[in-house]
Amino acid sequence: MRIIAKRTLREFWESDPKYADVQSPLEAWHEEALKADWTKPTEIKVQFRNASIIKDSRVVFNIKGNDYRLVVKINYPYRVVYIRFIGTHAQYDEIDVEKV
């Protein structure tokens, strides 16, 4: 999969020292996603059982034991993952996952 863009993840963990603990889990997720070849949501659920499939091709990943949430939008035919949101669980609760 192509991921647009890792920079978004890096900017998050560098934005505040309290987010430094998510760097390794995000890099691990990024590496797994790069190697993946997801053609449909069920393939994501096989690899990431705790992922939540949302309408409009969005997926929510629990990162670092659900301390953080990562929202992506996936273009399955072109194998592109667009990072839409990364934040703490509390920050996630404040967004509309279907609109970010």
PDB file of C-alpha atoms in Angstrom:
ATOM      1  CA  MET A   1       0.000   0.000   0.000  1.00  0.00           C
ATOM      2  CA  ARG A   2       1.063   3.588  -0.565  1.00  0.00           C
ATOM      3  CA  ILE A   3       0.604   5.762   2.504  1.00  0.00           C
ATOM      4  CA  ILE A   4      -0.101   9.471   2.244  1.00  0.00           C
ATOM      5  CA  ALA A   5       1.754  10.668   4.291  1.00  0.00           C
ATOM      6  CA  LYS A   6       4.131   9.357   6.943  1.00  0.00           C
ATOM      7  CA  ARG A   7       5.029  12.978   7.612  1.00  0.00           C
ATOM      8  CA  THR A   8       1.626  13.402   9.306  1.00  0.00           C
ATOM      9  CA  LEU A   9       2.508  10.656  11.777  1.00  0.00           C
ATOM     10  CA  ARG A  10       5.979  12.056  12.406  1.00  0.00           C
ATOM     11  CA  GLU A  11       4.650  15.571  12.943  1.00  0.00           C
ATOM     12  CA  PHE A  12       2.241  14.217  15.550  1.00  0.00           C
ATOM     13  CA  TRP A  13       4.816  12.395  17.671  1.00  0.00           C
ATOM     14  CA  GLU A  14       7.219  15.344  17.364  1.00  0.00           C
ATOM     15  CA  SER A  15       4.546  17.936  18.217  1.00  0.00           C
ATOM     16  CA  ASP A  16       4.708  17.345  21.962  1.00  0.00           C
ATOM     17  CA  PRO A  17       7.095  15.311  24.136  1.00  0.00           C
ATOM     18  CA  LYS A  18       4.104  13.545  25.709  1.00  0.00           C
ATOM     19  CA  TYR A  19       3.390  11.921  22.316  1.00  0.00           C
ATOM     20  CA  ALA A  20       6.903  10.492  21.934  1.00  0.00           C
ATOM     21  CA  ASP A  21       5.646   7.160  23.302  1.00  0.00           C
ATOM     22  CA  VAL A  22       3.630   6.549  20.131  1.00  0.00           C
ATOM     23  CA  GLN A  23       6.555   6.815  17.701  1.00  0.00           C
ATOM     24  CA  SER A  24       7.500   3.114  17.748  1.00  0.00           C
ATOM     25  CA  PRO A  25       3.902   1.817  17.512  1.00  0.00           C
ATOM     26  CA  LEU A  26       3.148   4.196  14.614  1.00  0.00           C
ATOM     27  CA  GLU A  27       6.316   3.197  12.791  1.00  0.00           C
ATOM     28  CA  ALA A  28       5.371  -0.477  13.278  1.00  0.00           C
ATOM     29  CA  TRP A  29       1.862   0.178  11.908  1.00  0.00           C
ATOM     30  CA  HIS A  30       3.370   2.080   8.962  1.00  0.00           C
ATOM     31  CA  GLU A  31       5.713  -0.799   8.092  1.00  0.00           C
ATOM     32  CA  GLU A  32       2.879  -3.342   8.217  1.00  0.00           C
ATOM     33  CA  ALA A  33       0.614  -1.157   6.112  1.00  0.00           C
ATOM     34  CA  LEU A  34       3.349  -0.617   3.502  1.00  0.00           C
ATOM     35  CA  LYS A  35       3.705  -4.374   3.072  1.00  0.00           C
ATOM     36  CA  ALA A  36      -0.044  -4.987   2.940  1.00  0.00           C
ATOM     37  CA  ASP A  37      -2.144  -5.372  -0.185  1.00  0.00           C
ATOM     38  CA  TRP A  38      -5.646  -4.662   1.072  1.00  0.00           C
ATOM     39  CA  THR A  39      -8.347  -5.017  -1.563  1.00  0.00           C
ATOM     40  CA  LYS A  40     -11.315  -4.925   0.832  1.00  0.00           C
ATOM     41  CA  PRO A  41     -12.044  -4.114   4.481  1.00  0.00           C
ATOM     42  CA  THR A  42     -12.237  -7.749   5.578  1.00  0.00           C
ATOM     43  CA  GLU A  43      -8.544  -8.157   4.764  1.00  0.00           C
ATOM     44  CA  ILE A  44      -7.723  -5.387   7.215  1.00  0.00           C
ATOM     45  CA  LYS A  45      -9.777  -7.118   9.924  1.00  0.00           C
ATOM     46  CA  VAL A  46      -7.765 -10.307   9.400  1.00  0.00           C
ATOM     47  CA  GLN A  47      -4.505  -8.420   9.964  1.00  0.00           C
ATOM     48  CA  PHE A  48      -5.772  -5.952  12.609  1.00  0.00           C
ATOM     49  CA  ARG A  49      -8.614  -7.588  14.543  1.00  0.00           C
ATOM     50  CA  ASN A  50      -9.262  -4.458  16.613  1.00  0.00           C
ATOM     51  CA  ALA A  51      -9.585  -2.146  13.608  1.00  0.00           C
ATOM     52  CA  SER A  52     -13.004  -0.591  13.131  1.00  0.00           C
ATOM     53  CA  ILE A  53     -14.386  -0.421   9.611  1.00  0.00           C
ATOM     54  CA  ILE A  54     -16.332   2.804   9.079  1.00  0.00           C
ATOM     55  CA  LYS A  55     -18.378   3.801   6.048  1.00  0.00           C
ATOM     56  CA  ASP A  56     -16.841   5.801   3.201  1.00  0.00           C
ATOM     57  CA  SER A  57     -13.750   3.532   3.129  1.00  0.00           C
ATOM     58  CA  ARG A  58     -12.522   4.722   6.502  1.00  0.00           C
ATOM     59  CA  VAL A  59     -10.778   2.564   9.065  1.00  0.00           C
ATOM     60  CA  VAL A  60      -9.936   3.326  12.692  1.00  0.00           C
ATOM     61  CA  PHE A  61      -6.851   1.630  14.111  1.00  0.00           C
ATOM     62  CA  ASN A  62      -6.162   1.349  17.827  1.00  0.00           C
ATOM     63  CA  ILE A  63      -2.528   2.281  18.412  1.00  0.00           C
ATOM     64  CA  LYS A  64      -0.471   1.537  21.523  1.00  0.00           C
ATOM     65  CA  GLY A  65      -3.101  -0.425  23.387  1.00  0.00           C
ATOM     66  CA  ASN A  66      -5.885   1.961  22.371  1.00  0.00           C
ATOM     67  CA  ASP A  67      -4.109   4.994  23.881  1.00  0.00           C
ATOM     68  CA  TYR A  68      -4.162   6.533  20.404  1.00  0.00           C
ATOM     69  CA  ARG A  69      -6.460   6.323  17.407  1.00  0.00           C
ATOM     70  CA  LEU A  70      -5.445   6.479  13.775  1.00  0.00           C
ATOM     71  CA  VAL A  71      -8.117   7.200  11.155  1.00  0.00           C
ATOM     72  CA  VAL A  72      -7.365   6.481   7.520  1.00  0.00           C
ATOM     73  CA  LYS A  73      -9.307   6.545   4.288  1.00  0.00           C
ATOM     74  CA  ILE A  74      -8.427   3.831   1.811  1.00  0.00           C
ATOM     75  CA  ASN A  75      -8.708   3.820  -1.954  1.00  0.00           C
ATOM     76  CA  TYR A  76      -8.751   0.042  -2.409  1.00  0.00           C
ATOM     77  CA  PRO A  77      -8.498  -0.115  -6.238  1.00  0.00           C
ATOM     78  CA  TYR A  78      -5.373   2.076  -6.220  1.00  0.00           C
ATOM     79  CA  ARG A  79      -3.981   0.658  -2.932  1.00  0.00           C
ATOM     80  CA  VAL A  80      -3.592   4.092  -1.332  1.00  0.00           C
ATOM     81  CA  VAL A  81      -4.025   4.841   2.384  1.00  0.00           C
ATOM     82  CA  TYR A  82      -4.681   8.474   3.306  1.00  0.00           C
ATOM     83  CA  ILE A  83      -3.996   9.403   6.907  1.00  0.00           C
ATOM     84  CA  ARG A  84      -6.906  11.538   8.083  1.00  0.00           C
ATOM     85  CA  PHE A  85      -6.330  11.778  11.854  1.00  0.00           C
ATOM     86  CA  ILE A  86      -3.951  10.702  14.608  1.00  0.00           C
ATOM     87  CA  GLY A  87      -4.607  11.583  18.211  1.00  0.00           C
ATOM     88  CA  THR A  88      -5.276  10.386  21.708  1.00  0.00           C
ATOM     89  CA  HIS A  89      -8.436   8.500  22.496  1.00  0.00           C
ATOM     90  CA  ALA A  90      -9.833  11.679  24.106  1.00  0.00           C
ATOM     91  CA  GLN A  91      -9.021  13.751  20.994  1.00  0.00           C
ATOM     92  CA  TYR A  92     -10.639  11.090  18.831  1.00  0.00           C
ATOM     93  CA  ASP A  93     -13.846  11.353  20.865  1.00  0.00           C
ATOM     94  CA  GLU A  94     -14.086  15.030  19.815  1.00  0.00           C
ATOM     95  CA  ILE A  95     -14.027  14.427  16.037  1.00  0.00           C
ATOM     96  CA  ASP A  96     -16.568  13.155  13.548  1.00  0.00           C
ATOM     97  CA  VAL A  97     -14.728  10.149  12.143  1.00  0.00           C
ATOM     98  CA  GLU A  98     -16.847  10.194   8.992  1.00  0.00           C
ATOM     99  CA  LYS A  99     -15.850  13.779   8.155  1.00  0.00           C
ATOM    100  CA  VAL A 100     -12.135  14.054   8.949  1.00  0.00           C
TER     101      VAL A 100
END
